[in-house]
Amino acid sequence: MLVIEGLTKRYATGDLALDDVSLTVPKGQVMALIGPSGAGKSTLIRCVNRLVEPTAGTIRLGETVLTALGDRALRRARRRMGMIFQEYALVERLSVMENVLSGRLGYVGFWRSWFRRFPLADIEEAFRLLARVGLDHMVDKRADALSGGQRQRVGIVRALMQDPELLLVDEPTASLDPKTSRQIMRLIIELAKERGLAAIINIHDVALAQQFAERIVGLHAGRIVFDGPASDLTPEVLTTIYGEEDWSATIRKAEDDDEDEPPAVEAARIAAAD
Ligand SMILES: Nc1ncnc2c1ncn2[C@@H]1O[C@H](COP(=O)(O)OP(=O)(O)OP(=O)(O)O)[C@@H](O)[C@H]1O
Ligand SMILES: [Mg+2]
């Protein structure tokens, strides 16, 4: 479980990116974080893994107070957070398998990883996960020869190789076509559900968030202005989050439901709509 209390971030430039944000994400819950550009979505995710230092507030992952950790303990705690970022670069000249195994670097000793001698169990797990995302025929391909969707799958597998408790996902579909975007979102959510991971997914595509996430949190100017099930995302709510606009085409109608939507997500939406 991730517990954020009173999180505030003011950058050195004076920008107040987050203003007293409190949020709990239980184990097994996939939460989409939406909001206009500059609302503070990336800042929130980066405060959790402390790529950005919070100005005030506390963040706990399970029993660990992340905001109180020194360098060493922070490195250890980061193993528990899988990060999937749109721009989170793969090592271009390394193969798919090598990139995936780099997810184990936090666990494998320095010399073993230097010689790229990973335990057999890690390699087997990598093969299993790559097969799961449909890339098992590409293990030897160099990262720089992959398409955007394939790269994102490698990023997902690498994050899962860390055996994390929490997934932090920042705009996973920003440069992908609509179909690939859906496949990637579905994959992230299925895998998170299977493993009982908590996940925060920053996403610009409201319809996609609504289709796949059981809970949506809307940020506006660094404050939470909406927190509820996808079915509660009305035009009025979208106006609060993004500002005045005609939202009728954006809101996802129940009859648009894909047949292949993950059952857990569908069940959550049905339950939330009751
Ligand atoms: N490194 C930084 N230094 C100073 N200000 C920053 C920095 N990073 C972000 N900001 C500011 O903090 C605010 C929130 O930015 P953030 O990147 O978190 O927004 P976002 O919701 O992720 O936006 P987008 O949807 O465009 O990615 C913005 O006003 C931004 O200008
Ligand atoms: Mg961002």
PDB file of N, CA and C and ligand atoms in Angstrom, residues 11-13 15-17 35-44 170-171 202 204, ligand 1:
ATOM      1  N   TYR A  11       9.260  23.858  -6.782  1.00  0.00           N
ATOM      2  CA  TYR A  11      10.571  23.800  -7.447  1.00  0.00           C
ATOM      3  C   TYR A  11      11.370  25.062  -7.132  1.00  0.00           C
ATOM      4  N   ALA A  12      12.671  24.976  -7.321  1.00  0.00           N
ATOM      5  CA  ALA A  12      13.554  26.119  -7.033  1.00  0.00           C
ATOM      6  C   ALA A  12      13.120  27.361  -7.812  1.00  0.00           C
ATOM      7  N   THR A  13      12.486  27.138  -8.965  1.00  0.00           N
ATOM      8  CA  THR A  13      12.009  28.254  -9.786  1.00  0.00           C
ATOM      9  C   THR A  13      10.808  28.972  -9.163  1.00  0.00           C
ATOM     10  N   ASP A  15       7.794  27.475  -8.870  1.00  0.00           N
ATOM     11  CA  ASP A  15       6.555  26.799  -9.288  1.00  0.00           C
ATOM     12  C   ASP A  15       6.050  25.864  -8.193  1.00  0.00           C
ATOM     13  N   LEU A  16       4.792  26.046  -7.802  1.00  0.00           N
ATOM     14  CA  LEU A  16       4.172  25.135  -6.845  1.00  0.00           C
ATOM     15  C   LEU A  16       3.520  24.016  -7.651  1.00  0.00           C
ATOM     16  N   ALA A  17       4.228  22.897  -7.797  1.00  0.00           N
ATOM     17  CA  ALA A  17       3.760  21.818  -8.678  1.00  0.00           C
ATOM     18  C   ALA A  17       2.755  20.915  -7.975  1.00  0.00           C
ATOM     19  N   GLY A  35      -5.026  14.901 -15.794  1.00  0.00           N
ATOM     20  CA  GLY A  35      -4.972  16.337 -15.530  1.00  0.00           C
ATOM     21  C   GLY A  35      -4.251  17.043 -16.653  1.00  0.00           C
ATOM     22  N   PRO A  36      -4.475  18.343 -16.788  1.00  0.00           N
ATOM     23  CA  PRO A  36      -3.860  19.070 -17.900  1.00  0.00           C
ATOM     24  C   PRO A  36      -2.344  19.131 -17.766  1.00  0.00           C
ATOM     25  N   SER A  37      -1.711  19.498 -18.862  1.00  0.00           N
ATOM     26  CA  SER A  37      -0.265  19.669 -18.859  1.00  0.00           C
ATOM     27  C   SER A  37       0.127  20.650 -17.747  1.00  0.00           C
ATOM     28  N   GLY A  38       1.124  20.267 -16.965  1.00  0.00           N
ATOM     29  CA  GLY A  38       1.582  21.146 -15.888  1.00  0.00           C
ATOM     30  C   GLY A  38       0.824  20.978 -14.584  1.00  0.00           C
ATOM     31  N   ALA A  39      -0.132  20.030 -14.546  1.00  0.00           N
ATOM     32  CA  ALA A  39      -0.943  19.834 -13.326  1.00  0.00           C
ATOM     33  C   ALA A  39      -0.133  19.250 -12.175  1.00  0.00           C
ATOM     34  N   GLY A  40       0.979  18.577 -12.507  1.00  0.00           N
ATOM     35  CA  GLY A  40       1.824  18.001 -11.454  1.00  0.00           C
ATOM     36  C   GLY A  40       1.872  16.480 -11.462  1.00  0.00           C
ATOM     37  N   LYS A  41       1.382  15.851 -12.538  1.00  0.00           N
ATOM     38  CA  LYS A  41       1.310  14.384 -12.601  1.00  0.00           C
ATOM     39  C   LYS A  41       2.700  13.753 -12.526  1.00  0.00           C
ATOM     40  N   SER A  42       3.602  14.230 -13.375  1.00  0.00           N
ATOM     41  CA  SER A  42       4.956  13.645 -13.369  1.00  0.00           C
ATOM     42  C   SER A  42       5.666  13.960 -12.063  1.00  0.00           C
ATOM     43  N   THR A  43       5.432  15.151 -11.546  1.00  0.00           N
ATOM     44  CA  THR A  43       6.062  15.527 -10.276  1.00  0.00           C
ATOM     45  C   THR A  43       5.619  14.571  -9.174  1.00  0.00           C
ATOM     46  N   LEU A  44       4.340  14.219  -9.168  1.00  0.00           N
ATOM     47  CA  LEU A  44       3.841  13.313  -8.128  1.00  0.00           C
ATOM     48  C   LEU A  44       4.558  11.962  -8.215  1.00  0.00           C
ATOM     49  N   ASP A 170       4.524   6.614 -16.258  1.00  0.00           N
ATOM     50  CA  ASP A 170       4.315   7.990 -16.726  1.00  0.00           C
ATOM     51  C   ASP A 170       4.109   8.014 -18.231  1.00  0.00           C
ATOM     52  N   GLU A 171       2.888   8.279 -18.646  1.00  0.00           N
ATOM     53  CA  GLU A 171       2.515   8.369 -20.054  1.00  0.00           C
ATOM     54  C   GLU A 171       3.077   7.225 -20.896  1.00  0.00           C
ATOM     55  N   ASN A 202       0.068   7.736 -15.088  1.00  0.00           N
ATOM     56  CA  ASN A 202      -0.210   9.075 -15.628  1.00  0.00           C
ATOM     57  C   ASN A 202      -0.604   8.927 -17.074  1.00  0.00           C
ATOM     58  N   HIS A 204      -2.697  10.954 -20.535  1.00  0.00           N
ATOM     59  CA  HIS A 204      -3.419  12.089 -21.087  1.00  0.00           C
ATOM     60  C   HIS A 204      -4.750  11.681 -21.703  1.00  0.00           C
TER      61      HIS A 204
HETATM   62  N1  LIG B   1      12.472  20.537 -12.976  1.00  0.00           N
HETATM   63  C1  LIG B   1      11.555  21.517 -12.837  1.00  0.00           C
HETATM   64  N2  LIG B   1      11.914  22.751 -12.438  1.00  0.00           N
HETATM   65  C2  LIG B   1      10.996  23.717 -12.269  1.00  0.00           C
HETATM   66  N3  LIG B   1       9.682  23.567 -12.484  1.00  0.00           N
HETATM   67  C3  LIG B   1       9.264  22.365 -12.890  1.00  0.00           C
HETATM   68  C4  LIG B   1      10.181  21.264 -13.096  1.00  0.00           C
HETATM   69  N4  LIG B   1       9.468  20.190 -13.499  1.00  0.00           N
HETATM   70  C5  LIG B   1       8.186  20.592 -13.545  1.00  0.00           C
HETATM   71  N5  LIG B   1       8.053  21.889 -13.193  1.00  0.00           N
HETATM   72  C6  LIG B   1       6.801  22.666 -13.088  1.00  0.00           C
HETATM   73  O1  LIG B   1       5.935  22.005 -12.205  1.00  0.00           O
HETATM   74  C7  LIG B   1       4.597  21.990 -12.710  1.00  0.00           C
HETATM   75  C8  LIG B   1       4.114  20.551 -12.855  1.00  0.00           C
HETATM   76  O2  LIG B   1       4.878  19.898 -13.866  1.00  0.00           O
HETATM   77  P1  LIG B   1       4.715  18.348 -14.202  1.00  0.00           P
HETATM   78  O3  LIG B   1       5.779  18.007 -15.157  1.00  0.00           O
HETATM   79  O4  LIG B   1       4.637  17.589 -12.936  1.00  0.00           O
HETATM   80  O5  LIG B   1       3.286  18.367 -14.906  1.00  0.00           O
HETATM   81  P2  LIG B   1       2.530  17.196 -15.691  1.00  0.00           P
HETATM   82  O6  LIG B   1       1.165  17.130 -15.126  1.00  0.00           O
HETATM   83  O7  LIG B   1       3.334  15.949 -15.694  1.00  0.00           O
HETATM   84  O8  LIG B   1       2.438  17.811 -17.165  1.00  0.00           O
HETATM   85  P3  LIG B   1       2.489  17.061 -18.615  1.00  0.00           P
HETATM   86  O9  LIG B   1       1.121  16.497 -18.790  1.00  0.00           O
HETATM   87  O10 LIG B   1       2.765  18.164 -19.551  1.00  0.00           O
HETATM   88  O11 LIG B   1       3.548  16.008 -18.552  1.00  0.00           O
HETATM   89  C9  LIG B   1       4.648  22.782 -14.005  1.00  0.00           C
HETATM   90  O12 LIG B   1       4.274  24.105 -13.708  1.00  0.00           O
HETATM   91  C10 LIG B   1       6.088  22.720 -14.414  1.00  0.00           C
HETATM   92  O13 LIG B   1       6.456  23.853 -15.142  1.00  0.00           O
END
